[in-house]
Coordinates of N, CA and C in Angstrom, one line a residue:
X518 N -153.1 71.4 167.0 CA -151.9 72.2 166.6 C -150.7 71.7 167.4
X519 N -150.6 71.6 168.7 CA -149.6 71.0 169.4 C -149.3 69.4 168.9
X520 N -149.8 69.0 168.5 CA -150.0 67.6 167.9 C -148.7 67.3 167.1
X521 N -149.3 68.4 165.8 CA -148.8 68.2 164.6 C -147.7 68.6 165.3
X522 N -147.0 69.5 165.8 CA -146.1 70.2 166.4 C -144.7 69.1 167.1
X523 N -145.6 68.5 167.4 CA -144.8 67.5 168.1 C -144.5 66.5 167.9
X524 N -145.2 65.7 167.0 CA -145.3 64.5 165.8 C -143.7 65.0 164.4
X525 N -143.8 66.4 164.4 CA -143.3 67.3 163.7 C -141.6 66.6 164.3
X526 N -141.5 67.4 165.1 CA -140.4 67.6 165.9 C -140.0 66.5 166.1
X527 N -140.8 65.1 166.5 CA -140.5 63.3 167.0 C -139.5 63.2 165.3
X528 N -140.3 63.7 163.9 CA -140.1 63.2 163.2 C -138.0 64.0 162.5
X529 N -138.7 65.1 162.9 CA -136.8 65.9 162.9 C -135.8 65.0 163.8
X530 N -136.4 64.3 165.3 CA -135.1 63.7 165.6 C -135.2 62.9 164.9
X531 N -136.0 61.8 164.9 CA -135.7 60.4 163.7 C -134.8 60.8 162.7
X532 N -134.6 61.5 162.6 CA -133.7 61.8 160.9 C -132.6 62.7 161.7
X533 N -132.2 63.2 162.3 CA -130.7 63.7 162.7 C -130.5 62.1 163.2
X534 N -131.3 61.4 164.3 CA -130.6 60.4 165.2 C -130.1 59.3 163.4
X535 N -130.9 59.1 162.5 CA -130.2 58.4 161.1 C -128.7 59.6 160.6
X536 N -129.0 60.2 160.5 CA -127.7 61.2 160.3 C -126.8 61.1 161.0
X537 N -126.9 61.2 161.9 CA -125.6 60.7 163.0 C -125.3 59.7 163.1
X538 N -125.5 58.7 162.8 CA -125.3 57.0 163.0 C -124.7 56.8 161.7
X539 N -125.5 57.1 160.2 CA -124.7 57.7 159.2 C -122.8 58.1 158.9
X540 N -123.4 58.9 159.7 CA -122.1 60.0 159.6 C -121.1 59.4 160.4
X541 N -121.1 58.8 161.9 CA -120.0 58.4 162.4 C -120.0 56.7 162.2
X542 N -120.4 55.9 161.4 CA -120.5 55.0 160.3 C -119.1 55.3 159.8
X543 N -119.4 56.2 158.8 CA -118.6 56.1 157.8 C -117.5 57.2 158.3
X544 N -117.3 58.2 159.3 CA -116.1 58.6 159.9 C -115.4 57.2 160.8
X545 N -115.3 56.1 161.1 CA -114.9 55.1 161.3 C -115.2 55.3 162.7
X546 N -115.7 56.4 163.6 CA -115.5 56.4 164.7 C -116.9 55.5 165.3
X547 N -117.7 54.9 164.8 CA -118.6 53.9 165.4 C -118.4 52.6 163.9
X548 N -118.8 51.0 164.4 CA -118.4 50.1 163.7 C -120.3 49.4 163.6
X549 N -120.4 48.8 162.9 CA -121.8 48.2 162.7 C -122.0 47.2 164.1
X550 N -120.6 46.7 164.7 CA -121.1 46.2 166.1 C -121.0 46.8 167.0
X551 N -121.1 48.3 167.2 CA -121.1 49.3 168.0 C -122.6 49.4 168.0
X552 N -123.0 49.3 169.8 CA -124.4 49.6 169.7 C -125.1 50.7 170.0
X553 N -124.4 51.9 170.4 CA -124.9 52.8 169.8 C -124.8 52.9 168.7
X554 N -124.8 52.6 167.5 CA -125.0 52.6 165.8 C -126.2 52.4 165.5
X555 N -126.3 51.1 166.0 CA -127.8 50.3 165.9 C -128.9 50.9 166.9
X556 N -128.5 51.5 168.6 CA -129.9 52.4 169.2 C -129.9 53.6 168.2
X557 N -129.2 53.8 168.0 CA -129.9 55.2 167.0 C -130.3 55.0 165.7
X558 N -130.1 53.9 164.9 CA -130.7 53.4 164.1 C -132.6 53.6 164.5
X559 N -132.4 52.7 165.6 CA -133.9 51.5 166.0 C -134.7 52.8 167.0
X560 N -134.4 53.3 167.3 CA -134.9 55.1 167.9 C -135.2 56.0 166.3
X561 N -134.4 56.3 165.9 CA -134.6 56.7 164.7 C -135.7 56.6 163.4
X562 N -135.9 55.1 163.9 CA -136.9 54.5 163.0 C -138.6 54.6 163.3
X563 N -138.2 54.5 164.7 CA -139.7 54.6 165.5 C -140.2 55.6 165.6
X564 N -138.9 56.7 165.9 CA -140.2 58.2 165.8 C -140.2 58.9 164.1
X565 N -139.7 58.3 162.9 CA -139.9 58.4 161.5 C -141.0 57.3 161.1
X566 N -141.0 56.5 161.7 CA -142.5 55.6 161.8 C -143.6 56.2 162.3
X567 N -143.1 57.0 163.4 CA -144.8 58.0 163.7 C -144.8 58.8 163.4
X568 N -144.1 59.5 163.0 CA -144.0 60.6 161.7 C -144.8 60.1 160.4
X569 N -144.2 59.5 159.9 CA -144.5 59.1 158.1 C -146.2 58.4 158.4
X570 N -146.5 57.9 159.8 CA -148.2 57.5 159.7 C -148.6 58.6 159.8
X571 N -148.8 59.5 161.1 CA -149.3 60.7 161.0 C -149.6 61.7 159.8
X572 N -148.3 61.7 158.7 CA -148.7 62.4 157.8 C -149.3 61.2 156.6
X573 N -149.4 60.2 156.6 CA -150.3 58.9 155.9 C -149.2 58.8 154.7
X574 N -148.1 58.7 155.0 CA -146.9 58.4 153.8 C -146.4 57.2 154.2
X575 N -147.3 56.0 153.7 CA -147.1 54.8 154.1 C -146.2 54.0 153.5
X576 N -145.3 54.2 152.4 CA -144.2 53.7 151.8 C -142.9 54.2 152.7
X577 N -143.0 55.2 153.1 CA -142.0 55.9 154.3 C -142.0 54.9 155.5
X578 N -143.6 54.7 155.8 CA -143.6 54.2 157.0 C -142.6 52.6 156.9
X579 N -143.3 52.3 155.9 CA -143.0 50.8 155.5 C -141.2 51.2 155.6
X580 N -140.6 51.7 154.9 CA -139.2 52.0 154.8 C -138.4 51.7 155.9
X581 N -139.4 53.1 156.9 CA -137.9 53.1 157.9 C -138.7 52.0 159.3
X582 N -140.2 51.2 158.6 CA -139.8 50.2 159.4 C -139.4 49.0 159.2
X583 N -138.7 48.6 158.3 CA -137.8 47.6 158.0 C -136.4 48.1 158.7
X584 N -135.9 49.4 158.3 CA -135.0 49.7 158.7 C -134.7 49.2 160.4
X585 N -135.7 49.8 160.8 CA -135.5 49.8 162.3 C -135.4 48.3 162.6
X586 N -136.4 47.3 161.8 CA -136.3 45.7 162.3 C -135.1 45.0 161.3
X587 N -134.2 46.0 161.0 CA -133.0 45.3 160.7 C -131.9 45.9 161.6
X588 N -132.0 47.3 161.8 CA -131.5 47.5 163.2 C -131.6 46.8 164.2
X589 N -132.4 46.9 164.7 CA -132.8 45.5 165.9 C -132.1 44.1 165.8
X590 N -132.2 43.4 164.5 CA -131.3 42.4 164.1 C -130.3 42.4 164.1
X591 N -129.6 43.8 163.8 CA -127.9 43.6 163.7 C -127.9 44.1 165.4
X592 N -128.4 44.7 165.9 CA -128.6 45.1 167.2 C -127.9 43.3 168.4
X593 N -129.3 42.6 168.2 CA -129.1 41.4 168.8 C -128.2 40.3 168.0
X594 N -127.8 40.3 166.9 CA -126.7 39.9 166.4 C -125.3 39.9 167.2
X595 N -125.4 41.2 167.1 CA -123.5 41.3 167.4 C -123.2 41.6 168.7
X596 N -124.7 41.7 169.7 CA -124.6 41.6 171.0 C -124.1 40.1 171.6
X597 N -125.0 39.5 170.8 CA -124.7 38.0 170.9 C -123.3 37.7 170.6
X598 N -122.8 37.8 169.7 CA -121.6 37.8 169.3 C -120.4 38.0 170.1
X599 N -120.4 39.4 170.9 CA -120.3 40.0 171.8 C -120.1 39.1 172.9
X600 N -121.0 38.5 173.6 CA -120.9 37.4 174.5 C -120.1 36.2 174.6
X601 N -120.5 35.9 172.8 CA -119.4 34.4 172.6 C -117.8 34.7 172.9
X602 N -118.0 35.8 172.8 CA -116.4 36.4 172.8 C -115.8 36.4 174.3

């Protein structure tokens, strides 16, 4: 019971922490090389990944784990970038 409960709950933040990265996205106040954009992407992904196995919704899973390993990518991307600068 606590399980589900909590797998539950992992899987509510994964999807506010996409909502929010979403949302100040497109209010301009974070940019795609803004890295909080991308931790809350790559957080977001991982506990919607243990979400979507738990309940065995393996096209979900598959979904937001690409998402997250493209997070990750623009993540170390523009950190790098970042540097050259």
């Amino acid at each position: 019971m606590w399980q589900e409960v909590a797998v539950q709950g992992i899987g509510w933040l994964g999807t506010i922490l996409f909502i929010i990265a979403y949302i100040q996205l497109n209010r301009g106040v974070w940019t795609v090389k803004d890295p909080k954009y991308h931790v809350y992407n790559i957080l977001g992904s991982i506990f919607l990944v243990a979400n979507t196995l738990w309940d065995y919704s393996y096209a979900a899973t598959m979904a937001n784990l690409f998402w997250g390993v493209i997070a990750v990518y623009g993540f170390l991307k523009f950190k790098k970038e970042a540097k050259a600068d």
